[in-house]
Tab-separated table of C-alpha atoms in Angstrom:
chain	number	residue	atom	x	y	z
A	130	MET	CA	-38.744	306.439	99.607
A	131	ARG	CA	-39.841	303.297	97.770
A	132	CYS	CA	-40.408	301.115	100.276
A	133	ARG	CA	-41.456	297.615	98.748
A	134	MET	CA	-43.483	296.403	101.721
A	135	CYS	CA	-45.474	299.911	101.662
A	136	ASP	CA	-47.163	301.554	98.169
A	137	ILE	CA	-47.908	304.837	99.806
A	138	TRP	CA	-45.510	306.564	97.372
A	139	ASN	CA	-47.200	305.350	94.557
A	140	ASN	CA	-50.353	306.369	96.057
A	141	PRO	CA	-50.096	310.047	97.044
A	142	THR	CA	-52.785	311.991	98.492
A	143	GLU	CA	-54.022	315.209	97.089
A	144	ALA	CA	-52.477	317.827	98.561
A	145	SER	CA	-55.032	320.494	97.920
A	146	ARG	CA	-57.643	317.485	100.038
A	147	GLU	CA	-55.435	316.885	103.144
A	148	ILE	CA	-57.013	318.259	106.240
A	149	ARG	CA	-55.112	321.787	107.914
A	150	PRO	CA	-53.799	322.159	111.022
A	151	GLU	CA	-56.467	324.407	112.225
A	152	GLU	CA	-58.698	321.314	111.761
A	153	LEU	CA	-57.206	319.417	114.127
A	154	GLU	CA	-57.970	321.277	117.185
A	155	ILE	CA	-61.029	319.635	116.846
A	156	LEU	CA	-59.407	316.297	118.421
A	157	PRO	CA	-59.856	315.731	122.306
A	158	ARG	CA	-57.363	315.332	124.972
A	159	VAL	CA	-55.251	311.509	124.388
A	160	ARG	CA	-52.319	310.179	126.028
A	161	PHE	CA	-49.968	309.434	123.236
A	162	ALA	CA	-50.041	311.154	119.500
A	163	ASN	CA	-48.048	309.653	116.658
A	164	VAL	CA	-47.907	311.024	113.411
A	165	THR	CA	-47.133	308.578	110.414
A	166	GLY	CA	-46.623	309.029	106.603
A	167	GLY	CA	-45.013	308.346	103.837
A	168	GLU	CA	-42.887	310.801	105.241
A	169	PRO	CA	-44.553	313.194	107.583
A	170	PHE	CA	-41.560	315.557	106.825
A	171	VAL	CA	-43.098	315.787	103.121
A	172	ARG	CA	-45.059	318.636	104.713
A	173	GLU	CA	-44.025	321.928	105.193
A	174	ASP	CA	-46.764	322.807	108.121
A	175	LEU	CA	-45.686	320.074	109.957
A	176	ASP	CA	-44.364	322.427	112.989
A	177	ARG	CA	-48.141	323.431	112.863
A	178	ILE	CA	-49.617	319.961	113.195
A	179	VAL	CA	-47.081	319.103	115.483
A	180	ALA	CA	-48.007	322.584	117.710
A	181	VAL	CA	-51.706	321.619	118.034
A	182	LEU	CA	-50.878	317.452	119.068
A	183	PHE	CA	-49.168	318.832	122.019
A	184	ARG	CA	-52.532	320.714	123.141
A	185	LYS	CA	-54.275	317.530	122.676
A	186	SER	CA	-51.097	315.072	123.969
A	187	PRO	CA	-48.660	315.156	126.348
A	188	ARG	CA	-46.397	312.973	124.088
A	189	VAL	CA	-45.974	313.204	120.313
A	190	VAL	CA	-43.902	310.963	118.118
A	191	ILE	CA	-43.125	311.187	114.519
A	192	SER	CA	-42.137	308.064	112.463
A	193	THR	CA	-39.644	309.144	109.716
A	194	SER	CA	-37.259	307.998	107.563
A	195	GLY	CA	-35.008	310.660	108.156
A	196	TRP	CA	-34.412	311.673	104.752
A	197	TYR	CA	-34.746	315.490	105.585
A	198	GLU	CA	-31.897	315.772	108.146
A	199	ASP	CA	-31.857	319.484	108.595
A	200	ARG	CA	-36.119	319.585	108.999
A	201	VAL	CA	-36.034	317.127	111.765
A	202	VAL	CA	-33.564	318.687	113.447
A	203	SER	CA	-35.315	321.984	113.369
A	204	LEU	CA	-38.407	320.728	114.631
A	205	ALA	CA	-36.534	318.929	117.795
A	206	LYS	CA	-35.493	321.913	118.535
A	207	THR	CA	-38.305	324.173	118.175
A	208	PHE	CA	-39.927	320.879	120.310
A	209	PRO	CA	-37.531	319.720	122.536
A	210	LYS	CA	-39.938	317.040	123.874
A	211	ILE	CA	-40.793	315.417	120.218
A	212	GLY	CA	-40.214	311.443	120.122
A	213	ILE	CA	-38.760	310.729	116.421
A	214	ARG	CA	-38.509	307.078	115.481
A	215	ILE	CA	-36.307	306.967	112.362
A	216	SER	CA	-37.726	303.501	110.518
A	217	ILE	CA	-34.678	301.607	109.141
A	218	GLU	CA	-35.244	298.112	107.548
A	219	GLY	CA	-31.676	296.867	108.023
A	220	LEU	CA	-28.202	297.488	107.957
A	221	SER	CA	-27.041	300.158	104.672
A	222	GLN	CA	-27.535	297.487	101.222
A	223	LYS	CA	-30.371	295.877	102.969
A	224	ASN	CA	-32.384	298.905	104.323
A	225	ASP	CA	-31.554	301.001	100.788
A	226	GLU	CA	-32.873	298.169	98.902
A	227	LEU	CA	-36.044	297.336	100.926
A	228	ARG	CA	-36.768	301.145	100.724
A	229	GLY	CA	-35.855	301.949	97.142
A	230	ARG	CA	-33.462	304.788	98.046
A	231	ALA	CA	-29.789	305.192	97.906
A	232	GLY	CA	-28.547	306.577	100.857
A	233	GLY	CA	-31.399	306.197	103.303
A	234	PHE	CA	-29.111	304.401	105.639
A	235	ASP	CA	-26.512	306.605	105.704
A	236	LYS	CA	-29.020	309.315	106.113
A	237	GLY	CA	-31.102	307.923	108.954
A	238	LEU	CA	-28.126	307.290	111.192
A	239	ARG	CA	-27.064	310.694	110.796
A	240	THR	CA	-30.473	311.944	111.731
A	241	LEU	CA	-30.414	310.118	114.673
A	242	LEU	CA	-26.747	310.867	115.995
A	243	ALA	CA	-27.929	314.590	115.716
A	244	LEU	CA	-30.339	314.125	117.922
A	245	ARG	CA	-28.851	312.520	120.116
A	246	GLU	CA	-25.655	315.220	120.021
A	247	MET	CA	-28.514	317.539	120.940
A	248	GLY	CA	-30.012	315.765	124.288
A	249	MET	CA	-33.155	314.225	122.817
A	250	LYS	CA	-34.370	311.362	124.957
A	251	ASP	CA	-37.069	309.922	122.576
A	252	ILE	CA	-35.386	309.019	119.786
A	253	GLY	CA	-34.793	305.834	118.457
A	254	PHE	CA	-35.064	303.065	115.638
A	255	GLY	CA	-38.516	301.688	114.378
A	256	CYS	CA	-37.749	298.139	112.093
A	257	THR	CA	-40.585	296.673	110.159
A	258	VAL	CA	-39.875	293.231	109.718
A	259	SER	CA	-40.471	291.710	106.116
A	260	ASN	CA	-39.382	288.382	104.618
A	261	HIS	CA	-35.076	288.724	104.056
A	262	ASN	CA	-34.280	291.879	107.066
A	263	SER	CA	-34.831	289.917	110.227
A	264	ALA	CA	-31.014	289.189	110.191
A	265	ASP	CA	-30.592	292.583	110.111
A	266	MET	CA	-33.072	293.688	112.940
A	267	LEU	CA	-30.868	291.756	115.583
A	268	ALA	CA	-28.096	294.306	114.264
A	269	LEU	CA	-29.971	297.202	114.203
A	270	TYR	CA	-31.014	296.516	118.090
A	271	ARG	CA	-27.531	295.904	119.229
A	272	LEU	CA	-26.378	299.146	117.545
A	273	SER	CA	-29.721	300.863	119.517
A	274	GLN	CA	-28.545	299.408	122.680
A	275	ASN	CA	-25.047	300.419	122.146
A	276	LEU	CA	-26.639	304.177	121.137
A	277	GLY	CA	-29.065	304.272	124.171
A	278	MET	CA	-31.799	304.050	121.864
A	279	GLU	CA	-35.272	303.293	121.935
A	280	PHE	CA	-35.840	300.228	119.153
A	281	ALA	CA	-39.347	299.643	118.069
A	282	THR	CA	-40.669	296.675	115.830
A	283	ALA	CA	-43.253	295.516	113.490
A	284	ALA	CA	-44.176	293.147	110.873
A	285	PHE	CA	-45.480	293.903	107.631
A	286	HIS	CA	-49.223	294.325	107.068
A	287	ASN	CA	-52.116	294.824	104.683
A	288	SER	CA	-54.183	297.579	104.971
A	289	PHE	CA	-56.055	300.297	102.439
A	290	TYR	CA	-53.700	302.826	104.845
A	291	PHE	CA	-50.501	300.736	102.999
A	292	HIS	CA	-51.894	300.280	100.014
A	293	LYS	CA	-50.782	296.504	100.032
A	294	HIS	CA	-52.630	293.573	100.219
A	295	ASP	CA	-49.801	290.577	99.407
A	296	ASN	CA	-47.367	291.204	101.868
A	297	ARG	CA	-47.002	287.941	103.547
A	298	ILE	CA	-44.072	286.380	105.688
A	299	THR	CA	-42.372	282.860	103.196
A	300	ASN	CA	-39.884	282.709	105.364
A	301	ARG	CA	-41.522	281.899	108.444
A	302	GLU	CA	-38.963	279.764	110.201
A	303	GLU	CA	-36.186	282.004	109.679
A	304	VAL	CA	-38.005	285.063	110.767
A	305	VAL	CA	-38.921	283.507	114.207
A	306	GLY	CA	-36.168	282.010	115.028
A	307	ASN	CA	-34.460	286.055	114.738
A	308	PHE	CA	-37.487	287.320	116.851
A	309	GLU	CA	-36.866	284.766	119.097
A	310	LYS	CA	-33.379	285.824	119.583
A	311	LEU	CA	-34.652	289.367	120.063
A	312	ILE	CA	-36.834	288.064	122.589
A	313	GLU	CA	-33.820	286.205	124.671
A	314	MET	CA	-31.859	289.469	124.612
A	315	GLN	CA	-34.734	291.558	125.539
A	316	LEU	CA	-35.272	289.770	128.305
A	317	LYS	CA	-31.930	289.818	129.367
A	318	GLU	CA	-32.136	293.551	130.057
A	319	THR	CA	-32.410	295.089	133.572
A	320	HIS	CA	-35.679	297.580	132.225
A	321	PRO	CA	-39.566	295.940	132.701
A	322	LYS	CA	-40.077	298.134	129.296
A	323	SER	CA	-37.677	295.690	127.116
A	324	TRP	CA	-39.719	292.951	128.713
A	325	SER	CA	-43.065	294.348	127.748
A	326	ARG	CA	-41.559	294.586	123.990
A	327	ALA	CA	-40.448	291.280	124.259
A	328	PHE	CA	-44.196	290.159	125.181
A	329	PHE	CA	-44.961	292.180	122.240
A	330	ASN	CA	-42.655	290.605	119.910
A	331	ASN	CA	-43.953	287.293	121.034
A	332	GLY	CA	-47.087	288.066	119.562
A	333	LEU	CA	-45.350	289.412	116.929
A	334	ILE	CA	-44.357	285.627	115.897
A	335	ASN	CA	-48.074	284.743	116.610
A	336	TYR	CA	-49.379	286.900	113.672
A	337	ILE	CA	-46.572	285.464	111.470
A	338	GLU	CA	-47.864	282.070	112.037
A	339	GLY	CA	-51.232	282.813	111.455
A	340	ASN	CA	-52.569	282.100	114.527
A	341	ARG	CA	-55.569	284.687	116.128
A	342	ARG	CA	-54.572	287.349	117.898
A	343	LEU	CA	-53.473	287.031	121.947
A	344	LEU	CA	-55.264	289.825	123.340
A	345	PRO	CA	-58.893	291.556	122.146
A	346	CYS	CA	-58.403	294.257	119.202
A	347	GLU	CA	-59.931	297.357	120.837
A	348	ALA	CA	-59.629	300.225	117.922
A	349	GLY	CA	-62.240	302.780	117.930
A	350	ALA	CA	-62.404	302.465	121.862
A	351	VAL	CA	-59.379	302.892	122.959
A	352	ASN	CA	-57.634	304.478	120.219
A	353	PHE	CA	-58.556	305.998	116.489
A	354	PHE	CA	-56.635	307.255	113.141
A	355	VAL	CA	-57.522	309.953	111.394
A	356	ASP	CA	-56.583	309.850	107.482
A	357	PRO	CA	-55.081	312.583	105.313
A	358	TYR	CA	-58.611	313.953	104.574
A	359	GLY	CA	-59.909	313.654	108.321
A	360	GLU	CA	-61.650	310.632	108.066
A	361	VAL	CA	-61.379	308.839	111.523
A	362	TYR	CA	-61.468	305.070	111.083
A	363	PRO	CA	-60.857	303.178	114.568
A	364	CYS	CA	-57.362	301.805	113.169
A	365	ASN	CA	-55.074	302.402	109.835
A	366	GLY	CA	-55.052	298.084	109.200
A	367	LEU	CA	-58.434	297.991	107.730
A	368	GLU	CA	-58.982	296.141	104.186
A	369	ALA	CA	-62.254	296.944	101.976
A	370	ARG	CA	-62.202	293.138	101.308
A	371	PHE	CA	-62.893	292.200	104.799
A	372	TRP	CA	-64.417	295.593	106.008
A	373	MET	CA	-63.605	299.036	106.350
A	374	GLU	CA	-66.036	302.058	107.440
A	375	SER	CA	-65.412	306.011	109.123
A	376	MET	CA	-66.779	306.747	112.252
A	377	GLY	CA	-67.231	310.126	110.749
A	378	ASN	CA	-65.204	313.172	109.264
A	379	ILE	CA	-63.347	316.059	112.045
A	380	ARG	CA	-64.395	318.444	109.059
A	381	ARG	CA	-67.866	317.365	108.958
A	382	ALA	CA	-68.541	317.672	112.967
A	383	THR	CA	-68.772	320.599	115.415
A	384	THR	CA	-67.088	318.472	118.287
A	385	PHE	CA	-65.263	315.044	118.725
A	386	ASP	CA	-67.997	313.808	120.849
A	387	ASP	CA	-70.110	314.062	117.782
A	388	ILE	CA	-67.960	311.307	115.976
A	389	TRP	CA	-67.233	309.327	119.387
A	390	ASN	CA	-70.905	309.206	120.666
A	391	SER	CA	-72.566	308.723	117.157
A	392	GLU	CA	-74.816	305.838	115.886
A	393	GLN	CA	-71.760	305.327	113.272
A	394	ALA	CA	-69.210	305.245	115.586
A	395	GLN	CA	-71.372	302.234	117.222
A	396	ARG	CA	-71.127	300.193	114.385
A	397	VAL	CA	-67.981	300.430	113.736
A	398	ARG	CA	-67.009	299.395	117.262
A	399	GLU	CA	-69.436	296.149	116.648
A	400	LYS	CA	-67.784	295.697	113.709
A	401	VAL	CA	-64.236	295.556	115.334
A	402	ARG	CA	-65.511	292.899	118.012
A	403	HIS	CA	-66.437	290.967	115.248
A	404	CYS	CA	-63.029	291.787	112.593
A	405	PRO	CA	-61.295	288.721	111.550
A	406	LYS	CA	-58.073	289.934	111.059
A	407	ASN	CA	-55.198	289.155	112.892
A	408	CYS	CA	-52.788	291.901	113.273
A	409	TRP	CA	-50.972	292.539	115.573
A	410	MET	CA	-49.530	296.655	115.623
A	411	VAL	CA	-48.666	298.859	118.240
A	412	GLY	CA	-51.447	301.341	118.153
A	413	THR	CA	-53.832	298.728	119.154
A	414	VAL	CA	-52.092	295.960	121.093
A	415	ALA	CA	-50.796	298.790	123.386
A	416	PRO	CA	-53.687	299.718	125.043
A	417	VAL	CA	-54.766	296.167	125.672
A	418	MET	CA	-51.521	295.359	126.958
A	419	LYS	CA	-52.000	297.794	129.666
A	420	LYS	CA	-55.921	297.217	130.276
A	421	TYR	CA	-55.377	292.823	130.584
A	422	ILE	CA	-52.005	293.993	131.998
A	423	ARG	CA	-51.922	290.502	134.926
A	424	HIS	CA	-51.783	288.504	131.622
A	425	PRO	CA	-48.260	290.085	129.670
A	426	LEU	CA	-47.110	290.587	133.432
A	427	GLN	CA	-47.516	286.816	134.026
A	428	TRP	CA	-45.637	286.063	131.002
A	429	MET	CA	-42.915	288.619	131.201
A	430	MET	CA	-42.158	287.613	134.932
A	431	LYS	CA	-42.048	283.512	134.163
A	432	ASN	CA	-39.872	284.299	131.168
A	433	LYS	CA	-37.340	286.641	132.960
A	434	ILE	CA	-37.079	284.415	135.836
A	435	ARG	CA	-36.269	281.770	133.082
A	436	SER	CA	-33.713	284.023	131.820
A	437	LEU	CA	-32.183	284.678	134.831
A	438	LEU	CA	-31.759	280.795	135.503
A	439	HIS	CA	-30.181	280.339	131.765
A	440	GLN	CA	-33.319	277.991	131.123
A	441	PRO	CA	-35.340	277.757	128.002
A	442	LEU	CA	-37.810	280.507	127.586
A	443	CYS	CA	-41.451	279.660	127.672
A	444	LEU	CA	-42.742	281.101	124.232
A	445	GLU	CA	-45.883	279.359	123.531
A	446	ARG	CA	-48.727	281.882	121.812
A	447	LYS	CA	-51.216	281.311	124.665
A	448	TRP	CA	-55.138	283.057	123.333
A	449	TYR	CA	-55.944	285.017	126.098
A	450	ASP	CA	-59.649	285.026	126.864
A	451	VAL	CA	-60.782	288.044	128.424
A	452	GLY	CA	-64.453	287.938	127.518
A	453	GLN	CA	-63.959	289.186	123.829
A	454	ASP	CA	-65.853	287.572	120.982
A	455	PRO	CA	-64.367	284.310	119.822
A	456	GLN	CA	-64.971	285.149	116.114
A	457	GLN	CA	-62.439	288.161	116.483
A	458	GLY	CA	-58.940	287.808	115.053
A	459	ARG	CA	-59.625	283.861	113.702
A	460	MET	CA	-58.853	284.453	109.912
A	461	THR	CA	-55.175	285.139	108.788
A	462	GLU	CA	-54.252	287.504	105.793
């Protein structure tokens, strides 16, 4: 793909230097593993990577454009418990415009329908909202509901990993308005998981408005990111203009504990505690939502009740003080 909101395609990794599946055996047991790209299915050894990850985690999800339909279906047949999120940024015209390749929407949707016919359960859409696709986000949500599929959201961010430093929502009023409509629809659903996503989307509004994070970031303590060359970072949202340090490299360690318990890892965690970025991405948000569940739960119950009573929702963006450093997440992008 040739995505506008991500410049990975214009900065490809060197295949000869990328980590091999067997090198991932050093990873610890985790609750959840996500494989992302660029496009993961470009790698012809992806099945071997997934095999290793399923020995490390009960749940493995791959984010993909769905362009390689046959490869996705083949992998799903081998690993029927795999999760697949097809990244679609809008309906046909808008998706192909933002992803830079004609026919991308058709391929992605066809792949999802093929997985659905196979009986796959952990499948759905992933939509990254940028400047001019928030209206299509609502249409995709309705489509996912009608198909009985998951629907995940994000707002575009800047980071070393995305090779972007100029992503910025310029039509905030329109985008925020559409996110509020999405939240209203999610709170009308019967499953608490949808209410949790509504809280997450309220945090996305907070991020778009340039406010500090609603909840603290504990990247590097409750989650980690391994880049294609084996560097272990607290997350994939770092930027050198603020700070960027690796906790270590899996190729230079005997065990993962050598990295996780190192002095360098402690230094990185200290920098996370003072990190100025206010990013709000599911990989770092989901763990702290569970850890500090009281605050999201109160928000969800209050707004679910208001939704049932047909009252206006209370979508204030309140910062929850749980003892984090007061400077964390204060600087906008």
